């Protein structure tokens, strides 16, 4: 198949033959499709859309462009994926909690993207911990510990790796079809039997409006199902960080506090329960999502999730005593400064993008791919919407590498918090798409 014919069909809105999309994915993986051809495909897909059948076919073709894991285990192989937000440490808690409930979790996670944090960057703030495992090593880890969280290796969906890089530099990231195929090709290549998607919506999310979030959630659920993987999506609030911290080691600390005492971060725990409950029910390990949520909470409260977490961290090269002594192992920033509240009032809104960019400005995220991350920096004790604040009380704590960086973050955050006379906390789980 000549890629020019595929691109012409897409340009004209004609049906896209499955075979042509399979050849595109193969050509992306082996280099026989050029950057120009792939860029033209991506732009045409952005402008015309692939249609549901085209989106499913592209997802399957990209999944099959590399290794697809096959499992023979005594429990279901499950996963969760989030479309990206702030203070979202759910994966760190949910992967071991699901393992403690009898599931197996080969979580292929991402790095920070745009203003949002990434699970791989968070995990790598743990000294010695590795995330660069190939497919076979990932299978060994999951068989032994029940869960592993790793970066996508070159073997997994190589067509996506190439197309993603081309989209990133050609202004073609923002296509629901391409985002869906990109996320799901990697997830489905892990050979999972059910998936729950957390589609974030709000000022700190890529999808700022409910209608955009709904469209993406439907695309993800329909495409995953079309490719044979039962999937539910929850549309969840990202108008403020999920947990009151944004930054890599700071979010690992939040996950450790939560595993030790689930009541310490209620929103983070509520969402972990809700997402875990959905995927346990999809897999038949729970009768209903509510029963599954109770299983997740029980795994946390009993300490079984922490045991799994400790085993997972140790197997991936982290310290043996991390679960007990995480405070001594995690890097800490030398400068911690409050961001004082300028006036009395109730916190009514948080500009999530501004918070995410402030973390990047502190060195906690990347501006370009080659940037090195400082895992210690970021924001903690971020005030929650609905909180009543007095003048001078901290809106958050800034963790910085030096005084100049702390002052720059203070300036960057000046307009990020809106105060009013009254405010209602946002609803955490806004919609369920099944
Ligand atoms: N995450 C991905 O893996 N791919 C996208 O296109 C967007 C988010």
Tab-separated table of C-alpha atoms and ligand atoms in Angstrom:
chain	number	residue	atom	x	y	z
A	1	UNK	CA	0.000	0.000	0.000
A	2	UNK	CA	1.262	3.416	-0.948
A	3	UNK	CA	0.955	5.710	2.099
A	4	UNK	CA	0.039	8.496	-0.337
A	5	UNK	CA	-3.197	6.600	-1.093
A	6	UNK	CA	-3.991	6.208	2.613
A	7	UNK	CA	-3.359	9.917	3.202
A	8	UNK	CA	-5.475	10.833	0.163
A	9	UNK	CA	-8.367	8.667	1.432
A	10	UNK	CA	-8.116	10.327	4.840
A	11	UNK	CA	-7.953	13.786	3.240
A	12	UNK	CA	-11.107	13.084	1.211
A	13	UNK	CA	-13.009	11.499	4.123
A	14	UNK	CA	-13.139	8.066	2.415
A	15	UNK	CA	-13.142	4.833	4.504
A	16	UNK	CA	-9.683	3.772	5.657
A	17	UNK	CA	-8.820	0.162	4.803
A	18	UNK	CA	-7.671	-1.799	7.862
A	19	UNK	CA	-4.797	-3.221	5.836
A	20	UNK	CA	-3.492	0.257	5.021
A	21	UNK	CA	-3.484	1.274	8.698
A	22	UNK	CA	-1.634	-1.949	9.551
A	23	UNK	CA	0.975	-1.081	6.910
A	24	UNK	CA	1.256	2.455	8.244
A	25	UNK	CA	1.950	1.081	11.743
A	26	UNK	CA	4.490	-1.417	10.390
A	27	UNK	CA	6.163	1.319	8.357
A	28	UNK	CA	6.317	3.630	11.370
A	29	UNK	CA	7.972	0.874	13.375
A	30	UNK	CA	10.512	-0.205	10.732
A	31	UNK	CA	11.253	3.271	9.342
A	32	UNK	CA	9.870	2.654	5.843
A	33	UNK	CA	7.223	5.371	6.354
A	34	UNK	CA	8.982	8.750	6.292
A	35	UNK	CA	8.528	11.568	8.829
A	36	UNK	CA	6.837	13.635	6.086
A	37	UNK	CA	4.311	10.888	5.347
A	38	UNK	CA	3.624	10.327	9.044
A	39	UNK	CA	3.297	14.069	9.678
A	40	UNK	CA	0.817	14.414	6.812
A	41	UNK	CA	-1.161	11.449	8.174
A	42	UNK	CA	-1.235	12.999	11.669
A	43	UNK	CA	-2.409	16.391	10.393
A	44	UNK	CA	-5.083	14.845	8.162
A	45	UNK	CA	-6.259	12.722	11.126
A	46	UNK	CA	-6.482	15.892	13.261
A	47	UNK	CA	-8.524	17.724	10.642
A	48	UNK	CA	-10.781	14.938	9.309
A	49	UNK	CA	-10.917	12.373	12.143
A	50	UNK	CA	-10.502	8.619	11.631
A	51	UNK	CA	-14.047	7.517	12.448
A	52	UNK	CA	-14.658	4.777	15.002
A	53	UNK	CA	-13.638	1.884	12.759
A	54	UNK	CA	-10.459	3.713	11.695
A	55	UNK	CA	-9.595	4.556	15.301
A	56	UNK	CA	-10.018	0.919	16.403
A	57	UNK	CA	-7.991	-0.314	13.399
A	58	UNK	CA	-5.149	2.168	14.051
A	59	UNK	CA	-5.098	1.243	17.762
A	60	UNK	CA	-4.873	-2.477	16.951
A	61	UNK	CA	-2.251	-1.899	14.277
A	62	UNK	CA	-0.075	0.183	16.623
A	63	UNK	CA	-0.554	-2.387	19.404
A	64	UNK	CA	0.616	-5.123	17.032
A	65	UNK	CA	3.625	-3.136	15.755
A	66	UNK	CA	5.733	-4.632	18.582
A	67	UNK	CA	5.576	-7.286	21.277
A	68	UNK	CA	2.111	-8.092	22.654
A	69	UNK	CA	2.385	-9.760	26.058
A	70	UNK	CA	0.568	-13.051	26.700
A	71	UNK	CA	-0.083	-14.210	30.251
A	72	UNK	CA	-0.817	-17.471	31.997
A	73	UNK	CA	-1.556	-16.435	35.573
A	74	UNK	CA	-4.015	-17.454	38.281
A	75	UNK	CA	-5.692	-14.002	38.301
A	76	UNK	CA	-6.815	-11.330	35.808
A	77	UNK	CA	-4.312	-8.907	34.293
A	78	UNK	CA	-5.595	-5.369	34.894
A	79	UNK	CA	-4.547	-1.772	34.492
A	80	UNK	CA	-5.616	1.821	35.020
A	81	UNK	CA	-4.587	4.868	33.018
A	82	UNK	CA	-5.061	8.575	33.609
A	83	UNK	CA	-5.109	11.244	30.919
A	84	UNK	CA	-2.830	13.385	33.093
A	85	UNK	CA	-3.151	15.815	35.965
A	86	UNK	CA	-1.523	17.222	39.090
A	87	UNK	CA	-1.049	15.578	42.481
A	88	UNK	CA	-2.265	12.346	40.920
A	89	UNK	CA	-0.444	9.611	42.824
A	90	UNK	CA	-3.244	7.055	42.236
A	91	UNK	CA	-1.127	4.651	40.164
A	92	UNK	CA	1.499	4.316	42.909
A	93	UNK	CA	-1.198	3.177	45.346
A	94	UNK	CA	-3.611	1.382	43.046
A	95	UNK	CA	-1.136	-0.978	41.327
A	96	UNK	CA	-0.069	-2.667	44.601
A	97	UNK	CA	-3.621	-2.491	46.015
A	98	UNK	CA	-4.976	-4.372	42.961
A	99	UNK	CA	-2.196	-6.935	43.342
A	100	UNK	CA	-3.222	-7.355	46.975
A	101	UNK	CA	-6.766	-8.114	45.720
A	102	UNK	CA	-5.570	-10.998	43.503
A	103	UNK	CA	-4.993	-9.157	40.220
A	104	UNK	CA	-1.772	-8.777	38.200
A	105	UNK	CA	-0.773	-5.300	37.061
A	106	UNK	CA	1.813	-4.716	34.304
A	107	UNK	CA	1.558	-0.927	34.360
A	108	UNK	CA	3.322	0.755	31.456
A	109	UNK	CA	3.345	4.386	32.563
A	110	UNK	CA	4.481	7.711	31.141
A	111	UNK	CA	6.707	10.641	32.039
A	112	UNK	CA	5.425	14.167	32.666
A	113	UNK	CA	3.664	15.623	29.643
A	114	UNK	CA	3.096	19.369	29.249
A	115	UNK	CA	2.160	20.819	32.647
A	116	UNK	CA	1.161	17.408	34.108
A	117	UNK	CA	3.246	14.985	36.157
A	118	UNK	CA	4.149	11.428	35.119
A	119	UNK	CA	4.233	8.251	37.201
A	120	UNK	CA	7.656	7.222	35.864
A	121	UNK	CA	9.251	10.531	36.909
A	122	UNK	CA	7.664	10.190	40.356
A	123	UNK	CA	8.925	6.632	40.840
A	124	UNK	CA	12.424	7.587	39.707
A	125	UNK	CA	12.711	9.945	42.687
A	126	UNK	CA	13.194	6.750	44.731
A	127	UNK	CA	16.971	6.142	44.881
A	128	UNK	CA	18.152	3.165	42.822
A	129	UNK	CA	14.727	2.396	41.384
A	130	UNK	CA	14.664	1.362	37.714
A	131	UNK	CA	11.789	1.615	35.277
A	132	UNK	CA	13.610	0.527	32.086
A	133	UNK	CA	12.608	-3.123	31.849
A	134	UNK	CA	12.033	-5.031	28.621
A	135	UNK	CA	8.940	-7.128	27.984
A	136	UNK	CA	10.356	-10.354	29.415
A	137	UNK	CA	11.652	-8.691	32.578
A	138	UNK	CA	8.289	-6.946	33.027
A	139	UNK	CA	6.553	-10.323	32.883
A	140	UNK	CA	8.958	-11.772	35.481
A	141	UNK	CA	8.346	-8.821	37.824
A	142	UNK	CA	4.565	-9.074	37.528
A	143	UNK	CA	4.573	-12.858	37.987
A	144	UNK	CA	6.661	-12.521	41.162
A	145	UNK	CA	5.293	-9.348	42.817
A	146	UNK	CA	1.820	-9.017	41.292
A	147	UNK	CA	2.592	-5.496	40.040
A	148	UNK	CA	5.295	-3.521	38.267
A	149	UNK	CA	5.347	0.049	36.975
A	150	UNK	CA	7.700	0.526	34.038
A	151	UNK	CA	8.341	2.917	31.143
A	152	UNK	CA	7.317	1.839	27.629
A	153	UNK	CA	10.282	-0.047	26.179
A	154	UNK	CA	11.214	0.011	22.486
A	155	UNK	CA	9.508	-3.403	22.111
A	156	UNK	CA	6.071	-2.084	23.130
A	157	UNK	CA	4.023	-0.315	20.404
A	158	UNK	CA	7.073	1.102	18.545
A	159	UNK	CA	4.729	2.680	15.972
A	160	UNK	CA	3.301	4.891	18.724
A	161	UNK	CA	6.743	5.872	19.974
A	162	UNK	CA	7.599	7.193	16.486
A	163	UNK	CA	4.208	8.756	15.703
A	164	UNK	CA	4.096	10.418	19.131
A	165	UNK	CA	7.479	12.080	18.565
A	166	UNK	CA	6.304	13.308	15.144
A	167	UNK	CA	3.014	14.618	16.578
A	168	UNK	CA	4.901	16.397	19.341
A	169	UNK	CA	6.872	18.526	16.850
A	170	UNK	CA	4.144	18.967	14.203
A	171	UNK	CA	1.313	20.467	16.267
A	172	UNK	CA	-0.798	17.314	15.989
A	173	UNK	CA	-0.988	16.074	19.589
A	174	UNK	CA	-4.533	17.365	20.160
A	175	UNK	CA	-6.541	14.811	18.199
A	176	UNK	CA	-8.958	12.613	20.147
A	177	UNK	CA	-8.413	9.777	17.655
A	178	UNK	CA	-4.618	9.940	17.844
A	179	UNK	CA	-4.578	10.370	21.645
A	180	UNK	CA	-6.881	7.354	21.976
A	181	UNK	CA	-4.812	5.144	19.665
A	182	UNK	CA	-1.597	6.261	21.361
A	183	UNK	CA	-2.759	5.556	24.930
A	184	UNK	CA	-4.552	2.306	24.152
A	185	UNK	CA	-1.943	0.761	21.842
A	186	UNK	CA	0.553	0.702	24.742
A	187	UNK	CA	-1.994	-0.467	27.308
A	188	UNK	CA	-3.359	-3.240	25.083
A	189	UNK	CA	0.163	-4.399	24.148
A	190	UNK	CA	0.576	-5.310	27.831
A	191	UNK	CA	-2.014	-8.050	27.268
A	192	UNK	CA	-4.496	-6.773	29.864
A	193	UNK	CA	-7.935	-8.302	30.294
A	194	UNK	CA	-9.682	-5.144	31.607
A	195	UNK	CA	-8.889	-1.443	31.930
A	196	UNK	CA	-10.203	1.547	33.836
A	197	UNK	CA	-9.556	5.029	32.448
A	198	UNK	CA	-9.398	8.169	34.560
A	199	UNK	CA	-10.277	11.030	32.201
A	200	UNK	CA	-9.367	14.269	33.963
A	201	UNK	CA	-11.407	17.405	33.416
A	202	UNK	CA	-10.687	20.957	34.589
A	203	UNK	CA	-8.041	23.669	34.835
A	204	UNK	CA	-5.210	21.196	35.464
A	205	UNK	CA	-6.256	18.720	32.736
A	206	UNK	CA	-5.712	18.554	28.980
A	207	UNK	CA	-9.504	18.361	28.624
A	208	UNK	CA	-10.714	21.572	30.280
A	209	UNK	CA	-14.440	21.186	29.523
A	210	UNK	CA	-16.872	18.349	30.361
A	211	UNK	CA	-17.853	17.974	26.699
A	212	UNK	CA	-14.218	17.442	25.579
A	213	UNK	CA	-13.624	15.022	28.456
A	214	UNK	CA	-16.812	13.118	27.563
A	215	UNK	CA	-15.791	12.841	23.924
A	216	UNK	CA	-12.359	11.456	24.873
A	217	UNK	CA	-13.868	9.076	27.450
A	218	UNK	CA	-16.324	7.670	24.888
A	219	UNK	CA	-13.545	7.286	22.311
A	220	UNK	CA	-11.348	5.421	24.815
A	221	UNK	CA	-14.109	3.118	26.063
A	222	UNK	CA	-15.513	2.320	22.603
A	223	UNK	CA	-12.082	1.778	21.062
A	224	UNK	CA	-10.784	-0.441	23.864
A	225	UNK	CA	-13.968	-2.504	23.717
A	226	UNK	CA	-13.721	-2.643	19.923
A	227	UNK	CA	-10.234	-4.056	20.377
A	228	UNK	CA	-11.543	-6.676	22.832
A	229	UNK	CA	-10.679	-5.115	26.211
A	230	UNK	CA	-13.601	-4.387	28.595
A	231	UNK	CA	-13.119	-0.792	29.776
A	232	UNK	CA	-14.898	1.788	31.931
A	233	UNK	CA	-13.950	5.480	32.123
A	234	UNK	CA	-14.570	7.856	35.007
A	235	UNK	CA	-14.509	11.581	34.269
A	236	UNK	CA	-12.908	13.113	37.350
A	237	UNK	CA	-12.202	16.560	38.678
A	238	UNK	CA	-8.883	18.256	37.902
A	239	UNK	CA	-9.826	21.797	38.933
A	240	UNK	CA	-7.349	21.377	41.776
A	241	UNK	CA	-4.525	18.874	42.382
A	242	UNK	CA	-5.931	15.522	43.473
A	243	UNK	CA	-3.583	15.348	46.457
A	244	UNK	CA	-2.214	18.565	47.967
A	245	UNK	CA	1.235	18.183	46.378
A	246	UNK	CA	2.721	18.560	42.894
A	247	UNK	CA	6.293	17.429	42.294
A	248	UNK	CA	7.930	14.034	42.052
A	249	UNK	CA	9.321	13.090	45.479
A	250	UNK	CA	6.584	15.166	47.141
A	251	UNK	CA	3.916	13.028	45.447
A	252	UNK	CA	5.689	9.796	46.395
A	253	UNK	CA	5.626	11.094	49.989
A	254	UNK	CA	1.866	11.639	49.662
A	255	UNK	CA	1.452	8.072	48.367
A	256	UNK	CA	3.441	6.718	51.330
A	257	UNK	CA	1.387	8.759	53.829
A	258	UNK	CA	-1.786	7.473	52.179
A	259	UNK	CA	-0.705	3.825	52.210
A	260	UNK	CA	0.184	4.144	55.911
A	261	UNK	CA	-2.993	6.062	56.820
A	262	UNK	CA	-5.699	6.130	54.138
A	263	UNK	CA	-7.627	8.894	55.927
A	264	UNK	CA	-4.684	11.304	55.406
A	265	UNK	CA	-5.624	12.243	51.821
A	266	UNK	CA	-9.379	11.651	51.347
A	267	UNK	CA	-9.725	12.698	47.674
A	268	UNK	CA	-6.760	10.571	46.593
A	269	UNK	CA	-8.144	7.560	48.458
A	270	UNK	CA	-11.697	8.084	47.191
A	271	UNK	CA	-10.511	8.110	43.581
A	272	UNK	CA	-8.191	5.130	44.102
A	273	UNK	CA	-11.145	3.185	45.524
A	274	UNK	CA	-13.501	4.257	42.725
A	275	UNK	CA	-11.086	3.350	39.908
A	276	UNK	CA	-9.988	0.105	41.561
A	277	UNK	CA	-13.593	-0.862	42.236
A	278	UNK	CA	-14.486	-0.434	38.576
A	279	UNK	CA	-11.671	-2.573	37.232
A	280	UNK	CA	-12.114	-5.304	39.880
A	281	UNK	CA	-15.797	-5.514	38.884
A	282	UNK	CA	-14.950	-5.594	35.166
A	283	UNK	CA	-12.605	-8.509	35.832
A	284	UNK	CA	-15.151	-10.406	37.954
A	285	UNK	CA	-13.094	-10.162	41.175
A	286	UNK	CA	-15.882	-8.018	42.689
A	287	UNK	CA	-19.640	-8.275	42.120
A	288	UNK	CA	-20.140	-4.546	41.795
A	289	UNK	CA	-17.822	-1.497	41.607
A	290	UNK	CA	-18.828	-0.558	45.173
A	291	UNK	CA	-17.709	-3.988	46.436
A	292	UNK	CA	-14.449	-3.590	44.534
A	293	UNK	CA	-13.909	-0.158	46.112
A	294	UNK	CA	-14.332	-1.725	49.559
A	295	UNK	CA	-11.745	-4.393	48.622
A	296	UNK	CA	-9.250	-1.672	47.661
A	297	UNK	CA	-9.778	0.193	50.951
A	298	UNK	CA	-9.411	-3.064	52.887
A	299	UNK	CA	-6.133	-3.828	51.042
A	300	UNK	CA	-4.853	-0.428	52.139
A	301	UNK	CA	-6.110	-0.538	55.723
A	302	UNK	CA	-4.797	-4.063	56.319
A	303	UNK	CA	-1.274	-3.116	55.188
A	304	UNK	CA	-1.390	-5.659	52.310
A	305	UNK	CA	-1.135	-2.877	49.704
A	306	UNK	CA	1.942	-1.485	51.483
A	307	UNK	CA	3.537	-4.953	51.521
A	308	UNK	CA	2.980	-5.256	47.764
A	309	UNK	CA	4.305	-1.751	47.240
A	310	UNK	CA	7.456	-2.549	49.234
A	311	UNK	CA	8.013	-5.762	47.244
A	312	UNK	CA	7.477	-3.925	43.944
A	313	UNK	CA	9.919	-1.121	44.847
A	314	UNK	CA	12.536	-3.589	46.030
A	315	UNK	CA	12.214	-5.780	42.911
A	316	UNK	CA	12.709	-2.689	40.720
A	317	UNK	CA	15.958	-1.789	42.511
A	318	UNK	CA	14.684	0.594	45.214
A	319	UNK	CA	15.747	0.431	48.881
A	320	UNK	CA	14.679	-2.654	50.843
A	321	UNK	CA	13.377	-0.564	53.742
A	322	UNK	CA	11.670	2.098	51.605
A	323	UNK	CA	8.160	1.498	52.994
A	324	UNK	CA	9.366	2.101	56.575
A	325	UNK	CA	12.069	4.710	55.981
A	326	UNK	CA	10.853	6.623	52.929
A	327	UNK	CA	11.446	9.971	54.655
A	328	UNK	CA	15.180	9.331	54.821
A	329	UNK	CA	15.362	7.980	51.252
A	330	UNK	CA	13.424	10.639	49.335
A	331	UNK	CA	15.374	13.724	48.234
A	332	UNK	CA	14.387	16.986	49.942
A	333	UNK	CA	14.716	20.525	48.591
A	334	UNK	CA	17.058	22.865	50.524
A	335	UNK	CA	14.662	25.833	50.391
A	336	UNK	CA	11.009	25.686	51.524
A	337	UNK	CA	9.015	28.925	51.397
A	338	UNK	CA	5.302	29.574	51.931
A	339	UNK	CA	3.182	31.356	49.332
A	340	UNK	CA	1.213	33.712	51.598
A	341	UNK	CA	-2.492	34.326	51.027
A	342	UNK	CA	-2.879	38.039	50.143
A	343	UNK	CA	-6.313	38.551	51.784
A	344	UNK	CA	-8.972	36.793	53.827
A	345	UNK	CA	-11.438	34.652	51.886
A	346	UNK	CA	-12.521	31.228	50.727
A	347	UNK	CA	-10.418	29.506	48.057
A	348	UNK	CA	-12.738	29.352	45.034
A	349	UNK	CA	-10.505	28.343	42.113
A	350	UNK	CA	-7.000	27.058	41.369
A	351	UNK	CA	-5.285	27.494	38.015
A	352	UNK	CA	-3.912	23.979	37.597
A	353	UNK	CA	-1.862	24.833	34.524
A	354	UNK	CA	-0.148	27.666	36.426
A	355	UNK	CA	0.709	25.250	39.243
A	356	UNK	CA	2.068	22.690	36.780
A	357	UNK	CA	4.168	25.313	35.004
A	358	UNK	CA	5.474	26.577	38.349
A	359	UNK	CA	6.674	23.026	39.131
A	360	UNK	CA	8.418	22.917	35.739
A	361	UNK	CA	9.959	26.341	36.462
A	362	UNK	CA	11.327	24.970	39.750
A	363	UNK	CA	13.001	22.148	37.776
A	364	UNK	CA	10.446	19.436	38.605
A	365	UNK	CA	9.396	18.894	34.958
A	366	UNK	CA	10.843	19.210	31.475
A	367	UNK	CA	10.699	22.090	29.001
A	368	UNK	CA	12.441	19.983	26.357
A	369	UNK	CA	12.857	16.204	26.252
A	370	UNK	CA	16.542	16.331	27.217
A	371	UNK	CA	15.951	18.343	30.445
A	372	UNK	CA	16.978	16.665	33.701
A	373	UNK	CA	14.411	16.690	36.468
A	374	UNK	CA	15.132	17.743	40.043
A	375	UNK	CA	12.974	15.192	41.924
A	376	UNK	CA	12.973	17.146	45.207
A	377	UNK	CA	11.254	20.343	44.083
A	378	UNK	CA	7.581	21.247	43.743
A	379	UNK	CA	4.622	22.376	45.811
A	380	UNK	CA	3.131	20.866	48.959
A	381	UNK	CA	0.272	21.612	51.350
A	382	UNK	CA	-1.686	23.170	48.483
A	383	UNK	CA	-4.891	24.693	49.911
A	384	UNK	CA	-8.129	23.026	48.784
A	385	UNK	CA	-11.097	24.693	47.161
A	386	UNK	CA	-13.580	25.660	49.878
A	387	UNK	CA	-10.866	26.324	52.502
A	388	UNK	CA	-11.243	29.570	54.490
A	389	UNK	CA	-7.932	31.415	54.652
A	390	UNK	CA	-6.621	34.400	56.624
A	391	UNK	CA	-4.133	36.927	55.198
A	392	UNK	CA	-0.589	35.508	55.396
A	393	UNK	CA	-1.717	31.904	55.754
A	394	UNK	CA	0.060	29.665	53.203
A	395	UNK	CA	-1.714	28.858	49.954
A	396	UNK	CA	1.020	26.244	49.471
A	397	UNK	CA	4.658	25.555	50.329
A	398	UNK	CA	7.242	26.031	47.571
A	399	UNK	CA	10.128	23.517	47.588
A	400	UNK	CA	13.013	24.978	45.585
A	401	UNK	CA	16.654	24.344	44.753
A	402	UNK	CA	17.590	27.895	45.836
A	403	UNK	CA	16.131	31.234	46.973
A	404	UNK	CA	15.981	32.677	43.449
A	405	UNK	CA	13.926	29.715	42.181
A	406	UNK	CA	11.568	30.007	45.181
A	407	UNK	CA	11.030	33.713	44.469
A	408	UNK	CA	10.416	33.058	40.764
A	409	UNK	CA	7.810	30.426	41.711
A	410	UNK	CA	6.145	32.887	44.118
A	411	UNK	CA	5.847	35.376	41.251
A	412	UNK	CA	4.589	32.705	38.819
A	413	UNK	CA	1.905	31.615	41.296
A	414	UNK	CA	0.689	35.129	42.147
A	415	UNK	CA	-2.585	34.820	40.200
A	416	UNK	CA	-3.073	31.067	40.464
A	417	UNK	CA	-5.377	31.069	43.500
A	418	UNK	CA	-8.761	32.879	43.397
A	419	UNK	CA	-10.450	33.870	46.640
A	420	UNK	CA	-14.160	34.628	47.061
A	421	UNK	CA	-16.742	34.908	49.843
A	422	UNK	CA	-17.856	31.308	49.451
A	423	UNK	CA	-17.106	28.276	47.256
A	424	UNK	CA	-18.302	24.701	46.922
A	425	UNK	CA	-15.686	21.951	46.606
A	426	UNK	CA	-15.891	20.363	43.125
A	427	UNK	CA	-17.448	16.945	42.654
A	428	UNK	CA	-14.618	14.375	42.410
A	429	UNK	CA	-16.194	11.752	40.128
A	430	UNK	CA	-18.294	13.626	37.617
A	431	UNK	CA	-19.421	10.929	35.189
A	432	UNK	CA	-19.096	7.226	34.501
A	433	UNK	CA	-18.828	6.108	30.877
A	434	UNK	CA	-19.380	2.385	30.386
B	1	LIG	N1	-0.584	10.031	26.418
B	1	LIG	C1	-0.173	9.211	25.410
B	1	LIG	O1	0.388	8.162	25.648
B	1	LIG	N2	-0.421	9.594	24.150
B	1	LIG	C2	-1.046	10.749	23.825
B	1	LIG	O2	-1.238	11.024	22.672
B	1	LIG	C3	-1.458	11.596	24.873
B	1	LIG	C4	-1.224	11.203	26.166
